[in-house]
mmCIF file of C-alpha atoms in Angstrom:
data_model
loop_
_atom_site.group_PDB
_atom_site.id
_atom_site.type_symbol
_atom_site.label_atom_id
_atom_site.label_comp_id
_atom_site.label_asym_id
_atom_site.label_seq_id
_atom_site.Cartn_x
_atom_site.Cartn_y
_atom_site.Cartn_z
ATOM 1 C CA ILE A 1 21.910 -7.602 17.474
ATOM 2 C CA LYS A 2 24.087 -9.963 15.442
ATOM 3 C CA GLU A 3 21.183 -11.169 13.313
ATOM 4 C CA SER A 4 19.927 -7.664 12.515
ATOM 5 C CA ALA A 5 23.493 -6.471 11.838
ATOM 6 C CA SER A 6 24.020 -9.365 9.416
ATOM 7 C CA GLN A 7 20.741 -8.643 7.659
ATOM 8 C CA THR A 8 21.613 -4.938 7.427
ATOM 9 C CA ARG A 9 24.999 -5.743 5.847
ATOM 10 C CA ASN A 10 23.335 -7.970 3.261
ATOM 11 C CA VAL A 11 20.725 -5.314 2.466
ATOM 12 C CA LEU A 12 23.405 -2.623 2.030
ATOM 13 C CA LYS A 13 25.607 -4.838 -0.183
ATOM 14 C CA GLN A 14 22.697 -5.879 -2.384
ATOM 15 C CA HIS A 15 21.357 -2.329 -2.675
ATOM 16 C CA PHE A 16 24.693 -0.810 -3.693
ATOM 17 C CA SER A 17 25.391 -3.691 -6.071
ATOM 18 C CA ASP A 18 22.051 -3.077 -7.769
ATOM 19 C CA LEU A 19 22.752 0.666 -7.762
ATOM 20 C CA LYS A 20 26.130 0.219 -9.471
ATOM 21 C CA GLU A 21 24.607 -2.051 -12.109
ATOM 22 C CA THR A 22 21.789 0.407 -12.770
ATOM 23 C CA LEU A 23 24.133 3.411 -12.929
ATOM 24 C CA GLY A 24 26.422 1.521 -15.331
ATOM 25 C CA LYS A 25 23.463 0.767 -17.611
ATOM 26 C CA LEU A 26 22.316 4.400 -17.503
ATOM 27 C CA LEU A 27 25.809 5.689 -18.393
ATOM 28 C CA ASP A 28 26.095 3.166 -21.244
ATOM 29 C CA GLU A 29 22.702 4.214 -22.589
ATOM 30 C CA ARG A 30 23.672 7.890 -22.426
ATOM 31 C CA LEU A 31 26.949 7.213 -24.252
ATOM 32 C CA VAL A 32 25.122 5.336 -27.017
ATOM 33 C CA THR A 33 22.681 8.243 -27.394
ATOM 34 C CA LEU A 34 25.477 10.831 -27.715
ATOM 35 C CA LEU A 35 27.419 8.702 -30.209
ATOM 36 C CA GLN A 36 24.258 8.358 -32.283
ATOM 37 C CA GLU A 37 23.920 12.162 -32.291
ATOM 38 C CA VAL A 38 27.520 12.464 -33.596
ATOM 39 C CA ASP A 39 26.778 9.946 -36.372
ATOM 40 C CA THR A 40 23.575 11.742 -37.347
ATOM 41 C CA ILE A 41 25.183 15.212 -37.530
ATOM 42 C CA GLU A 42 28.178 13.837 -39.466
ATOM 43 C CA GLN A 43 25.994 12.065 -42.025
ATOM 44 C CA GLU A 44 23.595 14.969 -42.524
ATOM 45 C CA THR A 45 26.258 17.715 -42.886
ATOM 46 C CA ILE A 46 28.896 15.878 -44.917
ATOM 47 C CA LYS A 47 26.585 14.805 -47.764
ATOM 48 C CA PRO A 48 26.310 18.235 -49.516
ATOM 49 C CA LEU A 49 30.073 18.657 -49.169
ATOM 50 C CA ASP A 50 30.659 15.241 -50.739
ATOM 51 C CA ASP A 51 28.334 16.186 -53.618
ATOM 52 C CA CYS A 52 30.223 19.476 -54.084
ATOM 53 C CA GLN A 53 33.569 17.666 -54.107
ATOM 54 C CA LYS A 54 32.333 15.225 -56.764
ATOM 55 C CA LEU A 55 31.219 18.105 -59.001
ATOM 56 C CA ILE A 56 34.586 19.878 -58.658
ATOM 57 C CA GLU A 57 36.542 16.684 -59.380
ATOM 58 C CA HIS A 58 34.361 16.008 -62.418
ATOM 59 C CA GLY A 59 35.016 19.542 -63.731
ATOM 60 C CA VAL A 60 38.777 19.239 -63.165
ATOM 61 C CA ASN A 61 38.885 15.878 -64.964
ATOM 62 C CA THR A 62 36.916 17.300 -67.889
ATOM 63 C CA ALA A 63 39.309 20.281 -68.148
ATOM 64 C CA GLU A 64 42.369 18.010 -68.068
ATOM 65 C CA ASP A 65 40.913 15.820 -70.797
ATOM 66 C CA LEU A 66 40.180 18.899 -72.924
ATOM 67 C CA VAL A 67 43.747 20.248 -72.481
ATOM 68 C CA ARG A 68 45.224 16.933 -73.580
ATOM 69 C CA GLU A 69 42.913 16.776 -76.593
ATOM 70 C CA GLY A 70 43.932 20.343 -77.558
ATOM 71 C CA GLU A 71 47.618 19.524 -77.325
ATOM 72 C CA ILE A 72 47.128 16.527 -79.615
ATOM 73 C CA ALA A 73 45.219 18.691 -82.116
ATOM 74 C CA ILE A 74 48.078 21.265 -82.291
ATOM 75 C CA LEU A 75 50.735 18.590 -82.869
ATOM 76 C CA GLY A 76 48.993 17.009 -85.895
ATOM 77 C CA GLY A 77 49.489 17.713 -89.658
ATOM 78 C CA ILE A 78 48.045 20.772 -91.417
ATOM 79 C CA GLU A 79 44.947 19.117 -92.833
ATOM 80 C CA GLU A 80 44.602 16.764 -89.905
ATOM 81 C CA GLN A 81 45.380 19.680 -87.574
ATOM 82 C CA ASN A 82 42.695 21.844 -89.093
ATOM 83 C CA GLU A 83 40.137 19.028 -88.702
ATOM 84 C CA LYS A 84 41.172 18.276 -85.133
ATOM 85 C CA LEU A 85 41.266 21.943 -84.197
ATOM 86 C CA TRP A 86 37.814 22.425 -85.677
ATOM 87 C CA SER A 87 36.505 19.407 -83.752
ATOM 88 C CA PHE A 88 38.297 20.545 -80.586
ATOM 89 C CA THR A 89 36.967 24.099 -80.911
ATOM 90 C CA LYS A 90 33.418 22.869 -81.448
ATOM 91 C CA LYS A 91 33.673 20.553 -78.427
ATOM 92 C CA ALA A 92 35.325 23.154 -76.167
ATOM 93 C CA SER A 93 32.667 25.762 -76.970
ATOM 94 C CA HIS A 94 30.028 23.503 -75.394
ATOM 95 C CA ILE A 95 31.931 22.914 -72.126
ATOM 96 C CA GLN A 96 31.749 25.503 -69.339
ATOM 97 C CA LEU A 97 35.048 25.302 -67.524
ATOM 98 C CA ASP A 98 34.380 28.364 -65.419
ATOM 99 C CA SER A 99 31.283 26.838 -63.722
ATOM 100 C CA LEU A 100 31.836 25.713 -60.102
ATOM 101 C CA PRO A 101 29.333 24.636 -57.408
ATOM 102 C CA GLU A 102 28.832 26.937 -54.456
ATOM 103 C CA VAL A 103 31.408 26.029 -51.805
ATOM 104 C CA PRO A 104 30.245 26.892 -48.222
ATOM 105 C CA LEU A 105 32.352 29.265 -46.193
ATOM 106 C CA LEU A 106 34.527 27.701 -43.519
ATOM 107 C CA VAL A 107 32.496 29.379 -40.782
ATOM 108 C CA ASP A 108 29.402 27.561 -42.078
ATOM 109 C CA VAL A 109 30.983 24.120 -41.996
ATOM 110 C CA PRO A 110 30.091 22.081 -38.855
ATOM 111 C CA CYS A 111 32.877 21.186 -36.456
ATOM 112 C CA LEU A 112 31.726 18.609 -33.920
ATOM 113 C CA SER A 113 32.804 18.585 -30.281
ATOM 114 C CA ALA A 114 31.626 17.077 -26.980
ATOM 115 C CA GLN A 115 30.468 19.376 -24.194
ATOM 116 C CA LEU A 116 30.974 17.593 -20.860
ATOM 117 C CA ASP A 117 30.314 19.247 -17.509
ATOM 118 C CA ASP A 118 32.563 17.765 -14.842
ATOM 119 C CA SER A 119 30.425 19.358 -12.106
ATOM 120 C CA ILE A 120 28.133 16.320 -12.375
ATOM 121 C CA LEU A 121 30.782 14.398 -10.460
ATOM 122 C CA ASN A 122 30.467 16.748 -7.487
ATOM 123 C CA ILE A 123 26.660 16.599 -7.640
ATOM 124 C CA VAL A 124 26.628 12.803 -7.816
ATOM 125 C CA LYS A 125 29.292 12.574 -5.127
ATOM 126 C CA ASP A 126 27.245 14.724 -2.753
ATOM 127 C CA HIS A 127 24.153 12.595 -3.330
ATOM 128 C CA ILE A 128 26.081 9.334 -2.932
ATOM 129 C CA PHE A 129 27.714 10.456 0.315
ATOM 130 C CA LYS A 130 24.256 11.312 1.704
ATOM 131 C CA HIS A 131 22.575 8.181 0.351
ATOM 132 C CA GLY A 132 21.368 5.673 2.930
ATOM 133 C CA THR A 133 21.490 5.675 6.717
ATOM 134 C CA VAL A 134 21.986 3.044 9.385
ATOM 135 C CA ALA A 135 19.564 3.182 12.316
ATOM 136 C CA SER A 136 20.352 1.530 15.633
ATOM 137 C CA ARG A 137 16.628 0.977 16.337
ATOM 138 C CA PRO A 138 13.320 1.447 14.484
ATOM 139 C CA PRO A 139 11.281 4.564 15.371
ATOM 140 C CA VAL A 140 8.245 2.431 16.379
ATOM 141 C CA GLN A 141 7.925 -0.808 18.304
ATOM 142 C CA ILE A 142 5.058 -3.144 19.129
ATOM 143 C CA GLU A 143 4.087 -2.525 22.722
ATOM 144 C CA GLU A 144 1.405 -5.103 23.493
ATOM 145 C CA LEU A 145 -0.485 -8.059 22.011
ATOM 146 C CA ILE A 146 -3.897 -8.756 23.577
ATOM 147 C CA GLU A 147 -5.726 -11.937 22.661
ATOM 148 C CA LYS A 148 -9.375 -11.715 21.697
ATOM 149 C CA PRO A 149 -11.819 -14.377 20.499
ATOM 150 C CA GLY A 150 -10.726 -14.972 16.914
ATOM 151 C CA GLY A 151 -8.412 -11.967 16.957
ATOM 152 C CA ILE A 152 -5.459 -10.156 18.502
ATOM 153 C CA ILE A 153 -5.317 -6.479 19.431
ATOM 154 C CA VAL A 154 -1.915 -5.082 18.443
ATOM 155 C CA ARG A 155 -0.707 -1.901 20.152
ATOM 156 C CA TRP A 156 2.444 -0.025 19.225
ATOM 157 C CA CYS A 157 4.228 3.158 20.256
ATOM 158 C CA LYS A 158 6.757 5.631 18.896
ATOM 159 C CA VAL A 159 10.160 5.273 20.566
ATOM 160 C CA ASP A 160 12.007 7.988 18.625
ATOM 161 C CA ASP A 161 11.001 11.409 19.970
ATOM 162 C CA ASP A 162 12.562 13.167 16.967
ATOM 163 C CA PHE A 163 10.469 11.189 14.465
ATOM 164 C CA THR A 164 7.222 12.900 13.368
ATOM 165 C CA VAL A 165 4.756 10.257 12.226
ATOM 166 C CA GLN A 166 2.329 10.678 9.332
ATOM 167 C CA ASP A 167 1.137 7.052 9.021
ATOM 168 C CA TYR A 168 1.710 3.649 10.584
ATOM 169 C CA ARG A 169 1.755 0.356 8.693
ATOM 170 C CA LEU A 170 1.001 -2.980 10.376
ATOM 171 C CA GLN A 171 1.732 -6.389 8.864
ATOM 172 C CA PHE A 172 1.221 -9.944 10.081
ATOM 173 C CA ARG A 173 1.827 -13.534 9.007
ATOM 174 C CA ARG A 174 1.521 -17.066 10.291
ATOM 175 C CA CYS A 175 4.818 -18.181 11.760
ATOM 176 C CA THR A 176 4.857 -20.968 9.164
ATOM 177 C CA SER A 177 4.590 -18.452 6.293
ATOM 178 C CA ASN A 178 7.414 -16.570 4.602
ATOM 179 C CA HIS A 179 5.232 -13.657 3.516
ATOM 180 C CA PHE A 180 4.002 -10.717 5.617
ATOM 181 C CA GLU A 181 0.801 -9.027 4.466
ATOM 182 C CA ASP A 182 -0.539 -5.530 5.144
ATOM 183 C CA VAL A 183 -3.449 -5.436 7.574
ATOM 184 C CA TYR A 184 -3.599 -1.745 8.554
ATOM 185 C CA VAL A 185 -2.319 1.626 7.329
ATOM 186 C CA GLY A 186 -3.349 4.745 9.240
ATOM 187 C CA CYS A 187 -2.626 7.108 12.111
ATOM 188 C CA GLU A 188 -3.999 4.970 14.980
ATOM 189 C CA THR A 189 -1.613 3.198 17.380
ATOM 190 C CA GLU A 190 -3.667 0.033 17.811
ATOM 191 C CA PHE A 191 -5.597 -2.329 15.581
ATOM 192 C CA ILE A 192 -7.443 -5.601 16.047
ATOM 193 C CA VAL A 193 -6.409 -8.301 13.577
ATOM 194 C CA LEU A 194 -9.432 -10.553 13.129
ATOM 195 C CA HIS A 195 -8.103 -13.162 10.679
ATOM 196 C CA ILE A 196 -6.720 -15.219 13.562
ATOM 197 C CA ASP A 197 -7.216 -18.933 14.082
ATOM 198 C CA PRO A 198 -7.074 -20.097 17.720
ATOM 199 C CA ASN A 199 -3.860 -21.645 19.074
ATOM 200 C CA VAL A 200 -1.829 -20.660 16.000
ATOM 201 C CA ASP A 201 1.291 -18.478 16.326
ATOM 202 C CA TYR A 202 1.384 -15.258 14.297
ATOM 203 C CA GLN A 203 4.107 -12.645 13.860
ATOM 204 C CA PHE A 204 3.420 -8.918 13.786
ATOM 205 C CA ARG A 205 5.584 -5.970 12.767
ATOM 206 C CA VAL A 206 4.990 -2.251 12.337
ATOM 207 C CA CYS A 207 6.746 0.654 10.625
ATOM 208 C CA ALA A 208 6.020 4.345 10.154
ATOM 209 C CA ARG A 209 6.229 7.041 7.496
ATOM 210 C CA GLY A 210 7.625 10.425 8.435
ATOM 211 C CA ASP A 211 5.606 13.583 7.912
ATOM 212 C CA GLY A 212 5.777 14.648 4.259
ATOM 213 C CA ARG A 213 7.858 11.617 3.208
ATOM 214 C CA GLN A 214 7.122 8.740 0.846
ATOM 215 C CA GLU A 215 9.434 6.023 2.153
ATOM 216 C CA TRP A 216 8.681 3.836 5.177
ATOM 217 C CA SER A 217 10.914 3.502 8.210
ATOM 218 C CA PRO A 218 12.653 0.232 9.148
ATOM 219 C CA TRP A 219 10.375 -2.475 10.520
ATOM 220 C CA SER A 220 10.004 -3.031 14.243
ATOM 221 C CA ILE A 221 11.277 -6.231 15.823
ATOM 222 C CA PRO A 222 8.670 -8.908 14.947
ATOM 223 C CA GLN A 223 6.544 -9.973 17.909
ATOM 224 C CA THR A 224 4.864 -13.384 18.139
ATOM 225 C CA GLY A 225 1.367 -13.792 19.543
ATOM 226 C CA HIS A 226 -1.613 -16.144 19.460
ATOM 227 C CA SER A 227 -5.133 -16.406 20.793
ATOM 228 C CA THR A 228 -6.397 -19.296 22.872
ATOM 229 C CA LEU A 229 -9.959 -17.926 22.795
ATOM 230 C CA VAL A 230 -12.565 -19.505 20.540
ATOM 231 C CA PRO A 231 -13.797 -17.045 17.892
ATOM 232 C CA HIS A 232 -17.194 -15.469 18.442
ATOM 233 C CA GLU A 233 -19.612 -16.621 15.736
ATOM 234 C CA TRP A 234 -23.233 -15.905 14.930
ATOM 235 C CA THR A 235 -25.467 -18.927 14.557
ATOM 236 C CA THR A 236 -26.178 -20.017 10.997
ATOM 237 C CA GLY A 237 -29.481 -20.776 9.309
ATOM 238 C CA PHE A 238 -31.457 -17.708 10.414
ATOM 239 C CA GLU A 239 -33.387 -16.443 7.382
ATOM 240 C CA GLY A 240 -33.336 -12.799 8.450
ATOM 241 C CA TYR A 241 -29.537 -12.498 8.539
ATOM 242 C CA SER A 242 -26.677 -13.123 6.119
ATOM 243 C CA LEU A 243 -23.278 -14.036 7.620
ATOM 244 C CA SER A 244 -19.684 -13.504 6.494
ATOM 245 C CA SER A 245 -17.417 -16.464 5.737
ATOM 246 C CA ARG A 246 -15.962 -16.392 9.258
ATOM 247 C CA ARG A 247 -19.473 -15.942 10.664
ATOM 248 C CA ASN A 248 -18.412 -12.976 12.814
ATOM 249 C CA ILE A 249 -20.347 -10.411 10.732
ATOM 250 C CA ALA A 250 -24.139 -10.461 10.511
ATOM 251 C CA LEU A 251 -26.142 -8.432 7.975
ATOM 252 C CA ARG A 252 -29.884 -7.900 8.418
ATOM 253 C CA ASN A 253 -31.230 -8.756 4.975
ATOM 254 C CA ASP A 254 -34.528 -8.002 3.243
ATOM 255 C CA CYS A 255 -36.234 -11.138 4.550
ATOM 256 C CA GLU A 256 -39.274 -10.294 6.668
ATOM 257 C CA SER A 257 -38.364 -12.954 9.242
ATOM 258 C CA SER A 258 -37.812 -11.246 12.611
ATOM 259 C CA GLY A 259 -36.351 -12.397 15.890
ATOM 260 C CA VAL A 260 -33.096 -12.524 17.795
ATOM 261 C CA LEU A 261 -29.926 -13.773 16.097
ATOM 262 C CA TYR A 262 -27.894 -15.525 18.811
ATOM 263 C CA SER A 263 -24.291 -16.637 19.012
ATOM 264 C CA ARG A 264 -23.478 -20.160 17.876
ATOM 265 C CA ALA A 265 -22.432 -21.067 21.414
ATOM 266 C CA PRO A 266 -22.059 -19.378 24.840
ATOM 267 C CA THR A 267 -18.524 -18.151 24.056
ATOM 268 C CA TYR A 268 -18.529 -15.013 26.220
ATOM 269 C CA PHE A 269 -16.952 -15.432 29.674
ATOM 270 C CA CYS A 270 -17.014 -12.963 32.572
ATOM 271 C CA GLY A 271 -13.839 -10.918 32.784
ATOM 272 C CA GLN A 272 -13.521 -10.541 29.007
ATOM 273 C CA THR A 273 -14.545 -7.613 26.836
ATOM 274 C CA LEU A 274 -17.215 -8.300 24.223
ATOM 275 C CA THR A 275 -17.193 -5.808 21.353
ATOM 276 C CA PHE A 276 -19.817 -5.077 18.695
ATOM 277 C CA ARG A 277 -18.897 -2.764 15.822
ATOM 278 C CA VAL A 278 -21.760 -1.451 13.699
ATOM 279 C CA GLU A 279 -20.447 -1.409 10.123
ATOM 280 C CA THR A 280 -23.610 -0.071 8.447
ATOM 281 C CA VAL A 281 -26.950 1.166 9.748
ATOM 282 C CA GLY A 282 -30.544 0.783 8.635
ATOM 283 C CA GLN A 283 -33.760 2.387 9.800
ATOM 284 C CA PRO A 284 -33.779 2.330 13.635
ATOM 285 C CA ASP A 285 -36.582 0.850 15.737
ATOM 286 C CA ARG A 286 -37.095 1.072 19.504
ATOM 287 C CA ARG A 287 -37.201 -2.768 19.655
ATOM 288 C CA ASP A 288 -33.678 -3.113 18.141
ATOM 289 C CA SER A 289 -31.202 -4.696 20.555
ATOM 290 C CA ILE A 290 -27.536 -5.678 20.897
ATOM 291 C CA GLY A 291 -26.440 -7.497 24.033
ATOM 292 C CA VAL A 292 -25.880 -10.709 26.035
ATOM 293 C CA CYS A 293 -28.174 -13.233 27.657
ATOM 294 C CA ALA A 294 -28.022 -16.255 29.923
ATOM 295 C CA GLU A 295 -29.804 -18.541 27.463
ATOM 296 C CA ARG A 296 -31.322 -18.565 24.007
ATOM 297 C CA GLN A 297 -35.082 -18.169 23.929
ATOM 298 C CA SER A 298 -36.936 -18.824 20.695
ATOM 299 C CA GLY A 299 -39.982 -16.767 19.894
ATOM 300 C CA CYS A 300 -38.572 -13.494 21.263
ATOM 301 C CA ASP A 301 -38.263 -10.576 18.862
ATOM 302 C CA SER A 302 -35.792 -8.624 21.046
ATOM 303 C CA LEU A 303 -33.275 -8.973 23.871
ATOM 304 C CA GLN A 304 -35.370 -6.492 25.854
ATOM 305 C CA ARG A 305 -36.497 -9.378 28.085
ATOM 306 C CA ASP A 306 -35.722 -11.233 31.290
ATOM 307 C CA GLN A 307 -32.272 -12.835 31.744
ATOM 308 C CA ALA A 308 -30.687 -10.436 29.216
ATOM 309 C CA VAL A 309 -28.960 -7.065 29.090
ATOM 310 C CA CYS A 310 -28.858 -5.000 25.903
ATOM 311 C CA ILE A 311 -28.655 -1.588 24.292
ATOM 312 C CA SER A 312 -31.124 -0.380 21.694
ATOM 313 C CA THR A 313 -30.020 1.465 18.584
ATOM 314 C CA ASN A 314 -31.425 4.685 20.087
ATOM 315 C CA GLY A 315 -29.083 4.288 23.090
ATOM 316 C CA ALA A 316 -31.608 2.978 25.656
ATOM 317 C CA VAL A 317 -30.232 0.333 28.061
ATOM 318 C CA PHE A 318 -32.370 -2.603 29.206
ATOM 319 C CA VAL A 319 -31.665 -4.991 32.101
ATOM 320 C CA ASN A 320 -33.938 -8.027 32.426
ATOM 321 C CA GLY A 321 -36.465 -6.230 30.218
ATOM 322 C CA LYS A 322 -36.481 -3.023 32.286
ATOM 323 C CA GLU A 323 -35.291 0.239 30.738
ATOM 324 C CA MET A 324 -32.574 1.991 32.758
ATOM 325 C CA THR A 325 -32.641 5.724 33.441
ATOM 326 C CA ASN A 326 -29.098 6.188 32.177
ATOM 327 C CA GLN A 327 -28.934 6.263 28.389
ATOM 328 C CA LEU A 328 -26.045 5.990 25.923
ATOM 329 C CA PRO A 329 -25.661 7.862 22.601
ATOM 330 C CA ALA A 330 -27.607 6.489 19.636
ATOM 331 C CA VAL A 331 -25.793 3.890 17.545
ATOM 332 C CA THR A 332 -24.403 5.203 14.248
ATOM 333 C CA SER A 333 -22.281 3.767 11.447
ATOM 334 C CA GLY A 334 -18.853 2.923 12.888
ATOM 335 C CA SER A 335 -20.116 2.874 16.503
ATOM 336 C CA THR A 336 -18.388 0.449 18.850
ATOM 337 C CA VAL A 337 -20.378 -1.001 21.750
ATOM 338 C CA THR A 338 -18.491 -2.975 24.415
ATOM 339 C CA PHE A 339 -19.747 -5.153 27.260
ATOM 340 C CA ASP A 340 -17.522 -5.834 30.281
ATOM 341 C CA ILE A 341 -19.098 -8.194 32.824
ATOM 342 C CA GLU A 342 -17.603 -9.251 36.147
ATOM 343 C CA THR A 343 -18.886 -11.463 38.935
ATOM 344 C CA VAL A 344 -19.539 -9.437 42.099
ATOM 345 C CA THR A 345 -17.705 -11.068 45.002
ATOM 346 C CA LEU A 346 -17.095 -10.281 48.642
ATOM 347 C CA GLY A 347 -14.070 -12.116 49.987
ATOM 348 C CA THR A 348 -14.250 -15.624 48.524
ATOM 349 C CA SER A 349 -18.029 -15.919 48.203
ATOM 350 C CA THR A 350 -20.312 -14.583 45.498
ATOM 351 C CA ILE A 351 -22.921 -12.068 46.580
ATOM 352 C CA SER A 352 -26.447 -13.379 46.108
ATOM 353 C CA GLU A 353 -29.603 -11.533 46.887
ATOM 354 C CA GLY A 354 -32.720 -13.652 47.440
ATOM 355 C CA GLY A 355 -31.132 -16.570 45.652
ATOM 356 C CA ASN A 356 -30.109 -14.394 42.683
ATOM 357 C CA PHE A 357 -26.651 -14.336 41.089
ATOM 358 C CA LYS A 358 -25.212 -10.832 40.676
ATOM 359 C CA LEU A 359 -23.007 -9.601 37.816
ATOM 360 C CA ARG A 360 -21.499 -6.120 37.401
ATOM 361 C CA VAL A 361 -22.063 -4.923 33.813
ATOM 362 C CA THR A 362 -20.317 -2.003 32.082
ATOM 363 C CA ILE A 363 -21.604 -0.956 28.644
ATOM 364 C CA SER A 364 -19.569 1.589 26.678
ATOM 365 C CA SER A 365 -20.537 3.381 23.490
ATOM 366 C CA ASN A 366 -19.186 6.511 21.802
ATOM 367 C CA ASN A 367 -16.886 7.420 24.736
ATOM 368 C CA ARG A 368 -19.667 7.095 27.312
ATOM 369 C CA GLU A 369 -20.446 4.205 29.641
ATOM 370 C CA VAL A 370 -23.044 2.993 32.109
ATOM 371 C CA VAL A 371 -22.485 0.586 35.014
ATOM 372 C CA PHE A 372 -25.177 -1.474 36.751
ATOM 373 C CA ASP A 373 -25.795 -4.788 38.504
ATOM 374 C CA TRP A 374 -27.489 -7.627 36.652
ATOM 375 C CA LEU A 375 -29.332 -10.277 38.673
ATOM 376 C CA LEU A 376 -29.683 -13.789 37.268
ATOM 377 C CA ASP A 377 -31.616 -16.788 38.553
ATOM 378 C CA GLN A 378 -28.511 -18.967 38.656
ATOM 379 C CA SER A 379 -24.759 -18.849 38.147
ATOM 380 C CA CYS A 380 -23.641 -18.759 34.510
ATOM 381 C CA GLY A 381 -20.096 -19.711 33.545
ATOM 382 C CA SER A 382 -20.590 -18.443 30.006
ATOM 383 C CA LEU A 383 -23.105 -16.273 28.181
ATOM 384 C CA TYR A 384 -24.654 -16.002 24.740
ATOM 385 C CA PHE A 385 -24.682 -12.758 22.766
ATOM 386 C CA GLY A 386 -27.304 -11.669 20.285
ATOM 387 C CA CYS A 387 -28.838 -8.917 18.193
ATOM 388 C CA SER A 388 -32.203 -8.077 16.665
ATOM 389 C CA PHE A 389 -33.016 -5.477 14.030
ATOM 390 C CA PHE A 390 -36.440 -4.879 12.560
ATOM 391 C CA TYR A 391 -35.330 -3.171 9.352
ATOM 392 C CA PRO A 392 -32.712 -4.279 6.800
ATOM 393 C CA GLY A 393 -29.295 -2.677 6.303
ATOM 394 C CA TRP A 394 -27.802 -3.201 9.762
ATOM 395 C CA LYS A 395 -24.438 -4.939 9.735
ATOM 396 C CA VAL A 396 -22.669 -5.889 12.990
ATOM 397 C CA LEU A 397 -19.190 -7.313 13.596
ATOM 398 C CA VAL A 398 -18.551 -9.115 16.891
ATOM 399 C CA PHE A 399 -15.162 -9.821 18.478
#
C-alpha cells in the first residue's frame, strides 16, 4: 500500500507539473499570436492615414511659404514691388491651395480592442476539477500463473463489476530488466507466454480498456513466475521440416523427404498437458499424424504405428496403429490439439495386463475429446512427441 501510494503521488505531481508547463506555453503562444494580429492591423491601417497627413502638412507648408512671399512682395518699392508681385502672381497661379487628399470618415477609421471571454475560466475549471482519478485497486488482476515447458500460462480476471472491458493488455519482463513489453492485446482472459527460459523469474502485469474508451486502466499488481520445465523442441537436421529459432515451431517445407519429425528428447511426462497448435495448414492426407510415442523409430512415415498414439489431420485417432471408433473434428488453421496422459493405478500399484503398462490418454481438439487406455510393453517415465505431414504448408507449434 505504501509503495503504490508513493508511486501514485509521484505520478500525480509529475503529471500536473507537466500540465502546468504545457498550459503556460500554450497561453504564451496564444498571447504572442494576438499581439502579432494587433501589430499587423495597426501597420496596415495607419499607413494610408500617415500618407494623407504628409500631403496635408506639405500643402499647409506651401501655403504658409506663399503667404510670406506675398507679404514681402507688397512691402517692396514700386518697381521692385511690381516685379515681385508679377513673380508672386505667376508662381501662385500654378499652386493649387484648395486641393486636399480624401480624409476617411471617423466611422471608417479602425479602433482596435481585445475581445476576451471570461467564460473560458469556468470551462477550464470544470475540466480541471474532473481531471484525473485515484483508484484504490486496478479493475483486473492476475489470477494464476501455470508453468509449461518453455512457457507460462497467464490467467487474469476482472475484479471491478462496474468496469465493462473492451480489451485486455498483458506485459511481461525478466525480473532483471527495467522494461516491460507487450505480449498480448485482446479480449481473452488467458494467454501462454512462450518466450520463457527455464528457471528464470519473470514478472507479469495486465490492464484493461473500458468499452468505447482509448485510455488503459491502471496496471495490476505485478506477479512473478517461472518455469522449471525444459522447453519442448523439435529435433534439428530433418530435411523435410524447417524450424523456428526456439525450435518449438516446425514447418513442413517443399522438400520431398517424408517421415516422422520427433522431439529432440523425451520431454513429455505423464500428468502434464502437451499442446499442439496448428498455425497453418496444407493439403491433408490420411497418413498425417500428430501425437506421442514411447520411442523414436526411423523408417516410419507416420505415427500410426505400434507404441504410439496420434490424431490424423482428418480427426481419426490411432492407438498402437489401430484406428479408434471415436473421431475428433478435422484439424484446421488455428486448431489446438492437447494430449493429457496419466498412469492408471489401483492403490499403490500400477495396473498391468499381460505384462503391459497401461496409460489413460485424453485427446482434445476443437472443444471435443476422446478418452482411451494405451497399453505399452514397458513402463515409460517420459515420452517423445512427433508429427508427420505428406504435403507442404503445415506449421505446428508445440508447448
